[in-house]
mmCIF file with all atom_site columns, C-alpha atoms and ligand atoms in Angstrom:
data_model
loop_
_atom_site.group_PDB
_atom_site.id
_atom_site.type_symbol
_atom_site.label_atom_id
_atom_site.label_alt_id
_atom_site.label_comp_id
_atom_site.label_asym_id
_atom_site.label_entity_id
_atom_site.label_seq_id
_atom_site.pdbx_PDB_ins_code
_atom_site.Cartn_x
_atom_site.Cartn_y
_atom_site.Cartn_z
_atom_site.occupancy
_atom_site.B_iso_or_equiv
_atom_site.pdbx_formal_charge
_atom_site.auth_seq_id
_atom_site.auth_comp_id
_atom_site.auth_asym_id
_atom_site.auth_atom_id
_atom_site.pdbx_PDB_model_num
ATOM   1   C  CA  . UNK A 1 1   ? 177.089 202.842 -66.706 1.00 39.00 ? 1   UNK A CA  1
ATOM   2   C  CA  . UNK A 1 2   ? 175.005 200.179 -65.644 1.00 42.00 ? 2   UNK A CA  1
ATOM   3   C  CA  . UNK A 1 3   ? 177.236 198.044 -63.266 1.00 41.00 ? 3   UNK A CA  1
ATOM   4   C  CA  . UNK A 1 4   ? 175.700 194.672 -64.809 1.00 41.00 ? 4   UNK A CA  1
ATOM   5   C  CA  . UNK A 1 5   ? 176.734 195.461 -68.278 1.00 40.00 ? 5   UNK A CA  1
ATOM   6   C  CA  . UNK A 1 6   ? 180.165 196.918 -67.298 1.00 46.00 ? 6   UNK A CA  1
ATOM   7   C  CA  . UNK A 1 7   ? 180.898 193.488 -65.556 1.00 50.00 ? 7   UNK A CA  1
ATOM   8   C  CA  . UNK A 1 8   ? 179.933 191.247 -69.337 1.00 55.00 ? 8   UNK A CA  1
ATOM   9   C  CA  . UNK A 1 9   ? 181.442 193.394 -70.841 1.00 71.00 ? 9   UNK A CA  1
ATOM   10  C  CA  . UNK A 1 10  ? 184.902 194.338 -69.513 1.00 93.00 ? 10  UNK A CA  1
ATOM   11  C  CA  . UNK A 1 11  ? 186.044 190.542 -67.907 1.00 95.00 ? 11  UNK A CA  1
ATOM   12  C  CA  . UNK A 1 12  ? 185.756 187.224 -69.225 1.00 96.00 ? 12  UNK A CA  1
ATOM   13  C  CA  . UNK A 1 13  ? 186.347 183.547 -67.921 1.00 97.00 ? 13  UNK A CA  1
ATOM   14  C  CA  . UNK A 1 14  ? 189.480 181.749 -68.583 1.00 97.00 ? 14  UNK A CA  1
ATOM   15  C  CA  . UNK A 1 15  ? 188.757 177.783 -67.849 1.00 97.00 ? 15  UNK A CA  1
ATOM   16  C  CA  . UNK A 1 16  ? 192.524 175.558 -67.119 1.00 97.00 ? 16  UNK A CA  1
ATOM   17  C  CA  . UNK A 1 17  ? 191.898 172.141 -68.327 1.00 96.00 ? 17  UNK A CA  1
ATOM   18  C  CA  . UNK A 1 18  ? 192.940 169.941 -65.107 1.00 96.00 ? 18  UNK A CA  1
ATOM   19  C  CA  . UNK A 1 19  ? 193.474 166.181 -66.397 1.00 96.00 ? 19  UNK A CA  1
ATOM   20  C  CA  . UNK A 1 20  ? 192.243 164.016 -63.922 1.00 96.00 ? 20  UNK A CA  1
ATOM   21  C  CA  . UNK A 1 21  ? 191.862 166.802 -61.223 1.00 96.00 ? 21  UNK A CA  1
ATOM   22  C  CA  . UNK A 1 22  ? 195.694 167.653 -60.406 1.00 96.00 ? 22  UNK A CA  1
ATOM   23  C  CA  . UNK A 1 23  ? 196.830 170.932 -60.636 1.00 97.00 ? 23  UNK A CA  1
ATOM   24  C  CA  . UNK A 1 24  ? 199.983 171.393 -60.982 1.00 97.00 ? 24  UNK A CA  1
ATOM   25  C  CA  . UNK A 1 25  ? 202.200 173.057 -58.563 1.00 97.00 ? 25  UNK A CA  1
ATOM   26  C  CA  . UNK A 1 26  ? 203.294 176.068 -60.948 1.00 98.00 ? 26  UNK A CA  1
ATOM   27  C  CA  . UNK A 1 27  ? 199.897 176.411 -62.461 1.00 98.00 ? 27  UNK A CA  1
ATOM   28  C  CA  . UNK A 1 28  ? 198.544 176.833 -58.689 1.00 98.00 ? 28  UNK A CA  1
ATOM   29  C  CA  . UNK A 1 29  ? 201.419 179.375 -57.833 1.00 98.00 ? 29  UNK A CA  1
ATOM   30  C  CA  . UNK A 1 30  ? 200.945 181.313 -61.226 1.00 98.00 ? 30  UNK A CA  1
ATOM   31  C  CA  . UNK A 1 31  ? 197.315 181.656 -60.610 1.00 98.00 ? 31  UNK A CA  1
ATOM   32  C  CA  . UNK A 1 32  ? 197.820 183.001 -57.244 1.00 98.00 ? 32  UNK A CA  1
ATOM   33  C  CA  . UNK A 1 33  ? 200.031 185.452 -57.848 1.00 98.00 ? 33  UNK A CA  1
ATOM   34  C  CA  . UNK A 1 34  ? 197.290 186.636 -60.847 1.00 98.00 ? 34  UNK A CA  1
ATOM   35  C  CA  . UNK A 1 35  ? 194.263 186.276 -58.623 1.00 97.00 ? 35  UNK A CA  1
ATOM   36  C  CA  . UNK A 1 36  ? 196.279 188.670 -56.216 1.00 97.00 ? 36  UNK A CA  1
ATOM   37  C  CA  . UNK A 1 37  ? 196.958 191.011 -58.986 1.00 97.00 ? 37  UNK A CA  1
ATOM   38  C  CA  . UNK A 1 38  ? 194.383 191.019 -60.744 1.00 96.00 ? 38  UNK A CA  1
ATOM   39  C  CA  . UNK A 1 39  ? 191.789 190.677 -57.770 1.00 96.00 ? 39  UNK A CA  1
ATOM   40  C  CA  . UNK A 1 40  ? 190.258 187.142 -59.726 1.00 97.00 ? 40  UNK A CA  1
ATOM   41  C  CA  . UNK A 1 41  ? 188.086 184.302 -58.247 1.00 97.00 ? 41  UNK A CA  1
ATOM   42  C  CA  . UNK A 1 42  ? 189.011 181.336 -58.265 1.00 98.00 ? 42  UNK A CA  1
ATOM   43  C  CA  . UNK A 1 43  ? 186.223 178.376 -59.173 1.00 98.00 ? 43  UNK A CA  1
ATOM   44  C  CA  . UNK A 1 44  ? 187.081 174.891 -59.221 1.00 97.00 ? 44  UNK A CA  1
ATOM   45  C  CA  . UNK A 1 45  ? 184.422 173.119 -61.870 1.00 96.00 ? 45  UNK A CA  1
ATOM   46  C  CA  . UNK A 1 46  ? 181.831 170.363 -61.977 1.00 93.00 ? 46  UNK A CA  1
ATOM   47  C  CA  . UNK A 1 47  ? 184.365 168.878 -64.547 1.00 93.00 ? 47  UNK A CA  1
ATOM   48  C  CA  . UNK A 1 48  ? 187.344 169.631 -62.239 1.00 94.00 ? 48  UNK A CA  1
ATOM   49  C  CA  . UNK A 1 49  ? 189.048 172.033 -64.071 1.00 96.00 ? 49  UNK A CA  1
ATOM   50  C  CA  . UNK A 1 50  ? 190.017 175.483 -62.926 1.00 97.00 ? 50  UNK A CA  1
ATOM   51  C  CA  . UNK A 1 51  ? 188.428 178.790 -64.151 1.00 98.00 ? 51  UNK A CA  1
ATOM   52  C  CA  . UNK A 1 52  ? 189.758 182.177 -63.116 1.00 98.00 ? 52  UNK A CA  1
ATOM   53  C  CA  . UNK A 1 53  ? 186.644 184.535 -63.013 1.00 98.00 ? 53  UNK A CA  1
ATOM   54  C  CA  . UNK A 1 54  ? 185.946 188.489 -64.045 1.00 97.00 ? 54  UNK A CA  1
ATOM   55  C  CA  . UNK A 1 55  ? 189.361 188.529 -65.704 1.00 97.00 ? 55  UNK A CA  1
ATOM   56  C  CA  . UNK A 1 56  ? 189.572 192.038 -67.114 1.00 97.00 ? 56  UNK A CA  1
ATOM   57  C  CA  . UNK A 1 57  ? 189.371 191.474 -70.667 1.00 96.00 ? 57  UNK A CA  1
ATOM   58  C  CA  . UNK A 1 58  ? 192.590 193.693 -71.338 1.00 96.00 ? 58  UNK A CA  1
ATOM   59  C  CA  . UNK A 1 59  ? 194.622 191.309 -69.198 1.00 96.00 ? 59  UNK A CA  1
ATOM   60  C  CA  . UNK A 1 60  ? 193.511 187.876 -70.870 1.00 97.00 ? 60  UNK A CA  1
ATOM   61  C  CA  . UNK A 1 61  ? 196.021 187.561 -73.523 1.00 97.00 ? 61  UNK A CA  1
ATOM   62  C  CA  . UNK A 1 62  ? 198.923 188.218 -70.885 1.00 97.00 ? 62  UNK A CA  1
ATOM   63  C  CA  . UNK A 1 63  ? 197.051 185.558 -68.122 1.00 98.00 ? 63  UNK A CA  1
ATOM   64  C  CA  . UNK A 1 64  ? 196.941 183.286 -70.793 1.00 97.00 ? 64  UNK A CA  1
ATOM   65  C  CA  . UNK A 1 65  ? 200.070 183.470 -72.602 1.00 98.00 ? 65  UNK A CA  1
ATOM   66  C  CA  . UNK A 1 66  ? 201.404 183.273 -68.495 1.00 98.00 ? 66  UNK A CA  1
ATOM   67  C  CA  . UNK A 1 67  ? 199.959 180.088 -68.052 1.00 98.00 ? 67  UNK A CA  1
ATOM   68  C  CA  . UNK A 1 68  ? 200.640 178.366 -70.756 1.00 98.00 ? 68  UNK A CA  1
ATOM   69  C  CA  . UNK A 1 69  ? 204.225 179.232 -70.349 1.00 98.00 ? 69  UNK A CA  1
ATOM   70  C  CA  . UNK A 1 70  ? 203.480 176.949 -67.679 1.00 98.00 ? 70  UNK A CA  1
ATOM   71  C  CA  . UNK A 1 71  ? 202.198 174.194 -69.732 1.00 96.00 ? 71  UNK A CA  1
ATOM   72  C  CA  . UNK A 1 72  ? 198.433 174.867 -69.041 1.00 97.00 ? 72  UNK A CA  1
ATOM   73  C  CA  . UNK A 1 73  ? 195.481 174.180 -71.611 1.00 94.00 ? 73  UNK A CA  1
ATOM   74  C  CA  . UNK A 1 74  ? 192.270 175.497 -72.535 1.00 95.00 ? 74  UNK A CA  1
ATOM   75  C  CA  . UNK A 1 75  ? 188.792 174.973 -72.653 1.00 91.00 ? 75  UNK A CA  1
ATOM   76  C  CA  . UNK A 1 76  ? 187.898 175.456 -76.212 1.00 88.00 ? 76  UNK A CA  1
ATOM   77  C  CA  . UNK A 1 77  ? 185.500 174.311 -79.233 1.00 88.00 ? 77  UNK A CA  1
ATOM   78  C  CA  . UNK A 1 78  ? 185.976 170.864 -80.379 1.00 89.00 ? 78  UNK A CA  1
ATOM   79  C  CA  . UNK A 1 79  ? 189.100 169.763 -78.007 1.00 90.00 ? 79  UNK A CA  1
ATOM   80  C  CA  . UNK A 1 80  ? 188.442 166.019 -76.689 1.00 91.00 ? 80  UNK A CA  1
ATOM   81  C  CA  . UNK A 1 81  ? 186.848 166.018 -73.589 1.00 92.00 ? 81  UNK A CA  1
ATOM   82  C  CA  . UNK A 1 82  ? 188.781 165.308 -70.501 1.00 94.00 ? 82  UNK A CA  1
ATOM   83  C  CA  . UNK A 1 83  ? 187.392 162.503 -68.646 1.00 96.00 ? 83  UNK A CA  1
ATOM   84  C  CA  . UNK A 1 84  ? 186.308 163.567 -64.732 1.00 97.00 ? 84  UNK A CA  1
ATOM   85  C  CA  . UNK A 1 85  ? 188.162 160.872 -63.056 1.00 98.00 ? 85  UNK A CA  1
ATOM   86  C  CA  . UNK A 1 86  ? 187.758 159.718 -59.634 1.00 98.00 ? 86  UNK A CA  1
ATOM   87  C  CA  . UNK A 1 87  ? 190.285 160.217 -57.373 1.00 98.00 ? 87  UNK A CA  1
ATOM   88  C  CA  . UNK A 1 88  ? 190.945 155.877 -57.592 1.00 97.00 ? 88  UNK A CA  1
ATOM   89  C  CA  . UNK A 1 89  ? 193.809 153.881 -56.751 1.00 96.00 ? 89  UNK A CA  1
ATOM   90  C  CA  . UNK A 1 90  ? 196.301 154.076 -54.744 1.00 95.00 ? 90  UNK A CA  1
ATOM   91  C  CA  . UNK A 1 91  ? 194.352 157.528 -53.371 1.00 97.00 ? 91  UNK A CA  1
ATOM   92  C  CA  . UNK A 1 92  ? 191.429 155.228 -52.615 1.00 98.00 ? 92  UNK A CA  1
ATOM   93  C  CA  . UNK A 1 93  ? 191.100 151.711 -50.945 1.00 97.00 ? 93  UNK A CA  1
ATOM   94  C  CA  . UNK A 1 94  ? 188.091 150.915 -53.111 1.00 98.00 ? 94  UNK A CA  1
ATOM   95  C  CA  . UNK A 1 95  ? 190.020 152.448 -56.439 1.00 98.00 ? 95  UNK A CA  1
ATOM   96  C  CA  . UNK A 1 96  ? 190.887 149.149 -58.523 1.00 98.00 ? 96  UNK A CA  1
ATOM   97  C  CA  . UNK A 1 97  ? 192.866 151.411 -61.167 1.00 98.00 ? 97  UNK A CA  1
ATOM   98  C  CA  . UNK A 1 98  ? 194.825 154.307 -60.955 1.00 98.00 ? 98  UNK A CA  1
ATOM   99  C  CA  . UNK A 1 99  ? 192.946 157.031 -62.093 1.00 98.00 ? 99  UNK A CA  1
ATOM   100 C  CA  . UNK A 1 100 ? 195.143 159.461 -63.247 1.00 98.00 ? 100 UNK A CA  1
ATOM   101 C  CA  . UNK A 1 101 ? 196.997 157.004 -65.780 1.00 98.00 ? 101 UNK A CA  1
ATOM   102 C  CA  . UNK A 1 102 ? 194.169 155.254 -67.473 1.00 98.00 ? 102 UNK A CA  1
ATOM   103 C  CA  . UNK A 1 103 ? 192.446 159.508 -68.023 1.00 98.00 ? 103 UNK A CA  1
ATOM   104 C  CA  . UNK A 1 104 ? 196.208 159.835 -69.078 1.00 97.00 ? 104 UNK A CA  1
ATOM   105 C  CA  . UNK A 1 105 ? 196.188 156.834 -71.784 1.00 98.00 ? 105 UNK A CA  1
ATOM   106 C  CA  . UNK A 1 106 ? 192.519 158.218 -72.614 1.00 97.00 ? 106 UNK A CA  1
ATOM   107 C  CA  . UNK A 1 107 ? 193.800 161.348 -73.734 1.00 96.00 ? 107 UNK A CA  1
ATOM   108 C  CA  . UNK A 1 108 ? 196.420 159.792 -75.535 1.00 95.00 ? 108 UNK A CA  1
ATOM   109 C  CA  . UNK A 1 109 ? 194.807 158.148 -77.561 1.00 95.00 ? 109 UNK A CA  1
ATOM   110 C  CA  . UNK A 1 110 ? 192.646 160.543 -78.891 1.00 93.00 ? 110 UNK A CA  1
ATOM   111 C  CA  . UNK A 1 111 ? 194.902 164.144 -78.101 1.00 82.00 ? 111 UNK A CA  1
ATOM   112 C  CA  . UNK A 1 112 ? 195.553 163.736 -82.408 1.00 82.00 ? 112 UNK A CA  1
ATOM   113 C  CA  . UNK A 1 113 ? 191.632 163.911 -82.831 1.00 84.00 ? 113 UNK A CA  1
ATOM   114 C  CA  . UNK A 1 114 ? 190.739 167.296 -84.915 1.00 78.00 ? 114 UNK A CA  1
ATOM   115 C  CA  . UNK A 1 115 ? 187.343 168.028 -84.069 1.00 87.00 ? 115 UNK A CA  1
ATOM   116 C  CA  . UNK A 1 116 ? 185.002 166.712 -80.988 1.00 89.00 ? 116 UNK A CA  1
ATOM   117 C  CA  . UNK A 1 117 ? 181.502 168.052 -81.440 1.00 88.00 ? 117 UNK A CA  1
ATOM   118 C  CA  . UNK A 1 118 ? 180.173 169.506 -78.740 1.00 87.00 ? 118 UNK A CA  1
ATOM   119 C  CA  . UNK A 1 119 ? 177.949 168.052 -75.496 1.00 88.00 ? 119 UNK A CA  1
ATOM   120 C  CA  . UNK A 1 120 ? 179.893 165.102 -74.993 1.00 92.00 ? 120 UNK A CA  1
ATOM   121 C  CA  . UNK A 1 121 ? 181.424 164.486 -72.118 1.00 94.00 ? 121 UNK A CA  1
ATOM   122 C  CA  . UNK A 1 122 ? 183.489 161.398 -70.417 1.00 97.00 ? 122 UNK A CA  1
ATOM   123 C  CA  . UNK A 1 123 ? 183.639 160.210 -66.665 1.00 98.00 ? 123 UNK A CA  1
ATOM   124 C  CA  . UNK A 1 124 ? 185.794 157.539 -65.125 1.00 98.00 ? 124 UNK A CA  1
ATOM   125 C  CA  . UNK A 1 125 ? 185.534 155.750 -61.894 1.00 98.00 ? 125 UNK A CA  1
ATOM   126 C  CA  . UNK A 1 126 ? 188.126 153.571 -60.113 1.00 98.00 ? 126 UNK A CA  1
ATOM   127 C  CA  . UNK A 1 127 ? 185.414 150.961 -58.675 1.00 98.00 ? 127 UNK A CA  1
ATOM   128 C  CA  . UNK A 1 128 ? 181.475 150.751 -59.104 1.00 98.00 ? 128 UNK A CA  1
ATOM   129 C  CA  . UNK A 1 129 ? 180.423 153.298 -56.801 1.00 98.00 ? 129 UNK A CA  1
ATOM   130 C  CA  . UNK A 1 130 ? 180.807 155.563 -59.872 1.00 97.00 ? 130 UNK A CA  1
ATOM   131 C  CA  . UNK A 1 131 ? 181.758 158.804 -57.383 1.00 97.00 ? 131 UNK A CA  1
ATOM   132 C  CA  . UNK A 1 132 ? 182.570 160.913 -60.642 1.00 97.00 ? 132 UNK A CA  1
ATOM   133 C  CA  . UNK A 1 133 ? 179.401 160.319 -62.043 1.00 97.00 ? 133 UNK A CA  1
ATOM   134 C  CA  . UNK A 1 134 ? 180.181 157.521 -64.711 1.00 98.00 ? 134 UNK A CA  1
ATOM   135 C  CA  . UNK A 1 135 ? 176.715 156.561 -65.028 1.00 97.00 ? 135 UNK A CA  1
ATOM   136 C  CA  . UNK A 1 136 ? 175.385 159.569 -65.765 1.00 97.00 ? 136 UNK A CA  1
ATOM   137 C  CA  . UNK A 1 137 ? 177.245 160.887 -68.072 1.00 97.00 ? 137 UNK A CA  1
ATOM   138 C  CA  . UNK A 1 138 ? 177.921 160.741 -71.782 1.00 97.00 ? 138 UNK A CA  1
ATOM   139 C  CA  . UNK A 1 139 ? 180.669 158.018 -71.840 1.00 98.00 ? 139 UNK A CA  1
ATOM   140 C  CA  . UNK A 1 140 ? 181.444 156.434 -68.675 1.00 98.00 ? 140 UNK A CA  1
ATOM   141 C  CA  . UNK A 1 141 ? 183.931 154.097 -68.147 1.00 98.00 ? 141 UNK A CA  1
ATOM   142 C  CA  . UNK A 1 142 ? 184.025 151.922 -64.671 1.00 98.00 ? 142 UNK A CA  1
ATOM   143 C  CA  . UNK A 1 143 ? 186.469 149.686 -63.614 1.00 98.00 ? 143 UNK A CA  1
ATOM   144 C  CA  . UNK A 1 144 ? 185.527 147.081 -62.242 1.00 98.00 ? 144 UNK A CA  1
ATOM   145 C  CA  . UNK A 1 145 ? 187.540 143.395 -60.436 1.00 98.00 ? 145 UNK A CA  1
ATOM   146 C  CA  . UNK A 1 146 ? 187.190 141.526 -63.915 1.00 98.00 ? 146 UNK A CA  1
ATOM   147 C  CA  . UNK A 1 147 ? 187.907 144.530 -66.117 1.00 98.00 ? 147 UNK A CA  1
ATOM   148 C  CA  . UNK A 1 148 ? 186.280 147.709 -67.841 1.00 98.00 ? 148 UNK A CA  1
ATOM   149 C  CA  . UNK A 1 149 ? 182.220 148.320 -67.873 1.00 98.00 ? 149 UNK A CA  1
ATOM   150 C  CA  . UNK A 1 150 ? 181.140 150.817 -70.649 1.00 98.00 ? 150 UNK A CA  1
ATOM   151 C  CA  . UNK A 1 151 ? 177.950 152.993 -69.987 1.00 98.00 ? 151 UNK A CA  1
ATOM   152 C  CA  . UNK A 1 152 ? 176.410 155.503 -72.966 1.00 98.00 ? 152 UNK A CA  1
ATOM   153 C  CA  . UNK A 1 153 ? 173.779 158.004 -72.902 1.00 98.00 ? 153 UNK A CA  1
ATOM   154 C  CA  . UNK A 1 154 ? 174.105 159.115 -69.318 1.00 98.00 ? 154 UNK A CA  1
ATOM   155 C  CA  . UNK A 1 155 ? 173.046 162.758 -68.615 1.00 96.00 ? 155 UNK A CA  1
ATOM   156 C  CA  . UNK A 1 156 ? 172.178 165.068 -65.853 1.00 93.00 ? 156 UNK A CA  1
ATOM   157 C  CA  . UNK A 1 157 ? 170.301 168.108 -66.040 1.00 91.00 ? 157 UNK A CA  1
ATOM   158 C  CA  . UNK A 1 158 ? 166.334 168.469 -66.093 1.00 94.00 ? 158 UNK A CA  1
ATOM   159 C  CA  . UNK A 1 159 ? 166.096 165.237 -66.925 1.00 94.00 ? 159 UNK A CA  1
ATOM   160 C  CA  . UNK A 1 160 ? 169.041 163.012 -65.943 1.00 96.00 ? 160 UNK A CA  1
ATOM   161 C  CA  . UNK A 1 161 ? 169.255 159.839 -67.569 1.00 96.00 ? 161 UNK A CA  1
ATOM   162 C  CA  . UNK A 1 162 ? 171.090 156.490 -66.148 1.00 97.00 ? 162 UNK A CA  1
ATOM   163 C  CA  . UNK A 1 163 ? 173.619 155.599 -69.332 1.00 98.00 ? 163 UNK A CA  1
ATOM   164 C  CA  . UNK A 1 164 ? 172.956 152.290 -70.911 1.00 98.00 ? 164 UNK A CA  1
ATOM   165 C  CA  . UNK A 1 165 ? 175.879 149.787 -70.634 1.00 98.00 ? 165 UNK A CA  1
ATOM   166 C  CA  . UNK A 1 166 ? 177.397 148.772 -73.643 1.00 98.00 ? 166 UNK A CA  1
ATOM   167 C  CA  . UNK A 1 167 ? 180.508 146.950 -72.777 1.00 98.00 ? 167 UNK A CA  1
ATOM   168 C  CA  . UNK A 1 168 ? 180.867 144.579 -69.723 1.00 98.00 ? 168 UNK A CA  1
ATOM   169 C  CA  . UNK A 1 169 ? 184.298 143.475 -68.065 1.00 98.00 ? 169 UNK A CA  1
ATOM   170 C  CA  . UNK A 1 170 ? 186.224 144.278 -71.219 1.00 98.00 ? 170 UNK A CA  1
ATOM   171 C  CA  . UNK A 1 171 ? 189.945 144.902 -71.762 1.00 98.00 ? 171 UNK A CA  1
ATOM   172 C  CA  . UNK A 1 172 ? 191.646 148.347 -71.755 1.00 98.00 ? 172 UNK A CA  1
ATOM   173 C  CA  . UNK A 1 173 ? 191.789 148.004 -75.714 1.00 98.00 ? 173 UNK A CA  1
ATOM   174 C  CA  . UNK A 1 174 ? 188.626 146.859 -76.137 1.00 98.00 ? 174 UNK A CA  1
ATOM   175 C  CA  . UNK A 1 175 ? 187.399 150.249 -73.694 1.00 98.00 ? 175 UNK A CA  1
ATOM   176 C  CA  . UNK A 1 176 ? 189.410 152.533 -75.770 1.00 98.00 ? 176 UNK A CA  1
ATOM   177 C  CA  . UNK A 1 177 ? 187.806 150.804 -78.926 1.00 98.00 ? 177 UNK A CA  1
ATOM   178 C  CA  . UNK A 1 178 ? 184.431 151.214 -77.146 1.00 98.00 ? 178 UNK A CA  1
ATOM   179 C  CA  . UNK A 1 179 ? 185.151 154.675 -76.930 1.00 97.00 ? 179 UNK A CA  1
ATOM   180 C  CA  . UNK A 1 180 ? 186.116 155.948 -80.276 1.00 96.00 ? 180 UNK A CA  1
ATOM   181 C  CA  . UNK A 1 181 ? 183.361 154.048 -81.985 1.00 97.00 ? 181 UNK A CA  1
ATOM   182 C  CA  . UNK A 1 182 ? 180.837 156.166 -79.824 1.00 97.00 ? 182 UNK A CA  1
ATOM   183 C  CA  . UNK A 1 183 ? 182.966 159.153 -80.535 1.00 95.00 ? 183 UNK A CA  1
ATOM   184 C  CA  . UNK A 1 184 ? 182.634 158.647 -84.424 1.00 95.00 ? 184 UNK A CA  1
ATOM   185 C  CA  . UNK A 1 185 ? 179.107 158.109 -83.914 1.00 96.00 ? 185 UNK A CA  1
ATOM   186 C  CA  . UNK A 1 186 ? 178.384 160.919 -82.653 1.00 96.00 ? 186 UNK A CA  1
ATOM   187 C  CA  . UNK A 1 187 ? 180.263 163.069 -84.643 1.00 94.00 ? 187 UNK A CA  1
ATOM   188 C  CA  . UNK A 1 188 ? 178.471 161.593 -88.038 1.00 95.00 ? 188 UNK A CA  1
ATOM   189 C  CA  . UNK A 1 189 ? 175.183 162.085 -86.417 1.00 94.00 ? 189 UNK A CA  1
ATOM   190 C  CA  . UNK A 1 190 ? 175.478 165.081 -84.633 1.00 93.00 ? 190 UNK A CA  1
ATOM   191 C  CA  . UNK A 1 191 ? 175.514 168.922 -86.661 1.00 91.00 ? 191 UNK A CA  1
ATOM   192 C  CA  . UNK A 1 192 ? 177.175 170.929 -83.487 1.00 90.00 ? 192 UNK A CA  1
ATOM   193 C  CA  . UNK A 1 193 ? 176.350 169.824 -80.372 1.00 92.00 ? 193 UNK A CA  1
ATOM   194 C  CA  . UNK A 1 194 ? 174.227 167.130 -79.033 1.00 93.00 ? 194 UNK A CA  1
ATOM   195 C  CA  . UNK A 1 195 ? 174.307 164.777 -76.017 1.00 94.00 ? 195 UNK A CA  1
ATOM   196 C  CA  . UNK A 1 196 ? 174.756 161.239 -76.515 1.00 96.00 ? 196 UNK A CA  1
ATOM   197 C  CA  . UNK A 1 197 ? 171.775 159.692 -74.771 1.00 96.00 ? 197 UNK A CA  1
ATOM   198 C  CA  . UNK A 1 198 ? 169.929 160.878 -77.716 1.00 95.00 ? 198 UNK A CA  1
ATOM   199 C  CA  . UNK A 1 199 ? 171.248 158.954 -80.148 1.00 96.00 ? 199 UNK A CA  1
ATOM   200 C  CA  . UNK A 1 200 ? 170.260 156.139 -77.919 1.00 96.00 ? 200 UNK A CA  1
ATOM   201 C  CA  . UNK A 1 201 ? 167.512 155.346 -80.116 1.00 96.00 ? 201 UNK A CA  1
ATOM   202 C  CA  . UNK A 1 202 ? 169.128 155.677 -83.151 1.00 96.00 ? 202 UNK A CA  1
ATOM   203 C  CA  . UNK A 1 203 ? 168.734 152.531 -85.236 1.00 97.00 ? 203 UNK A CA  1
ATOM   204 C  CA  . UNK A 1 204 ? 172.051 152.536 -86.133 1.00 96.00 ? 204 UNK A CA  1
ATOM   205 C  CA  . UNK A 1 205 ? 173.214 152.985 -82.462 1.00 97.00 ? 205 UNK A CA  1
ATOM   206 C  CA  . UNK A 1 206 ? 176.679 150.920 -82.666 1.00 97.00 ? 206 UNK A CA  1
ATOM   207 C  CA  . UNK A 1 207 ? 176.129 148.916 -79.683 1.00 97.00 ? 207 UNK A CA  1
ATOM   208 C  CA  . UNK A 1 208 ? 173.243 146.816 -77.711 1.00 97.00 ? 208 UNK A CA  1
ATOM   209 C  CA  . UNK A 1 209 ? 172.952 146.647 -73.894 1.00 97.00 ? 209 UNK A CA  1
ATOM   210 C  CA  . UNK A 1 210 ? 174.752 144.066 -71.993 1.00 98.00 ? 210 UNK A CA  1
HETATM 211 S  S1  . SF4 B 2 .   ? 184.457 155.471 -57.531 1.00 75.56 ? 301 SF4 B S1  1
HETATM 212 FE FE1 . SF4 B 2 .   ? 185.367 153.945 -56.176 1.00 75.56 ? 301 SF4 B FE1 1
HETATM 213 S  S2  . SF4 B 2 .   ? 187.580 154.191 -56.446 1.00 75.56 ? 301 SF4 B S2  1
HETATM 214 FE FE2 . SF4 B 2 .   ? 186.592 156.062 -57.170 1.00 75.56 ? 301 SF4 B FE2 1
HETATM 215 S  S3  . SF4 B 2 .   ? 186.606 157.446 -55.389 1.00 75.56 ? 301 SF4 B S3  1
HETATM 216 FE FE3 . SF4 B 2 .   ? 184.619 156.392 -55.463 1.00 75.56 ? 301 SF4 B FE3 1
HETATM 217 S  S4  . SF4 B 2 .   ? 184.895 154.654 -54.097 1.00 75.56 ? 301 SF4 B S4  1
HETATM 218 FE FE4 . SF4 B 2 .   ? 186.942 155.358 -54.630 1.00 75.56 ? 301 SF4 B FE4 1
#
């Protein structure tokens, strides 16, 4: 058997979602102990979550099921996106927020959402030197001394794209507003996936840049 194909076809990937970059200390011994057993690879993500490589596909259901004993999540189709947070205040003297507890009250807001569509993805940064990529990605929220700076449309890849800003110095509220009217737009203009910086042009685009 070709040694290629017997690797696609007989292990998988199995991505922990890792809210605002903390892994937890069972997750971290759990995933040892299976990385030892099951001789895994561990990668750490662009979007700081964890994903245990060439897991044999007869062992997933058991690695999962393990894990989220543990309280771990998945990557999967249509969840809301995490935000890739910064590691901010008090971690960082520049951080002007703490991180972890605004990506917290992010995903509280919208854990009840059914359905994101797919592409979108949210960054937040503790101060404007944007270290988790804020303006280059899909929705990215900065702090900054006089309050929250929205940015849409960001994007890396072949052809990264600097997001526009939509929202300047503007309440917590008024950020988490921000964000759930971009959400909804994009999920009424969007079939399955598609990245936000191209409904930048949209005449209907929900907001002007400020
Ligand atoms: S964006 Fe600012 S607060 Fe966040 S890690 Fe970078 S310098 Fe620190």
């Amino acid at each position: 058997m070709n040694p290629a194909t017997d690797i696609t076809t007989e292990t998988e990937h199995i991505t922990v979602l890792l809210p605002a970059g903390r892994l937890p200390l069972a997750i971290m011994d759990e995933v040892h102990q299976l990385t030892v057993r099951y001789g895994l690879e561990v990668y750490l993500t662009t979007l700081q979550n964890l994903r245990l490589l060439n897991v044999p596909k007869t062992a997933t259901t058991e690695i999962r099921a393990r894990l989220a004993a543990l309280g771990a999540e998945f990557k999967a189709p249509g969840r809301f996106p995490i935000p890739r947070a910064c590691v901010g205040g008090p971690h960082c003297n520049l951080g002007l927020i703490d991180t972890k507890a605004v990506s917290a009250r992010i995903l509280a807001r919208f854990a009840d959402r059914g359905h994101t569509k797919a592409k979108l993805k949210l960054a937040l940064s503790g101060c404007i030197l944007s270290c988790s990529g804020t303006r280059t990605s899909d929705i990215g929220i900065v702090a900054t001394r006089n309050g929250y700076d929205v940015y849409a449309g960001g994007k890396g890849g072949p052809a990264p794209k600097i997001g526009r800003r939509i929202k300047k110095e503007v309440t917590e509220a008024e950020m988490l507003a921000a964000i759930e009217t971009l959400i909804d737009f994009h999920d009424r203009k969007t079939g399955t996936k598609q990245r936000m910086a191209k409904l930048l042009g949209d005449p209907d685009f929900p907001f002007a840049e400020v």
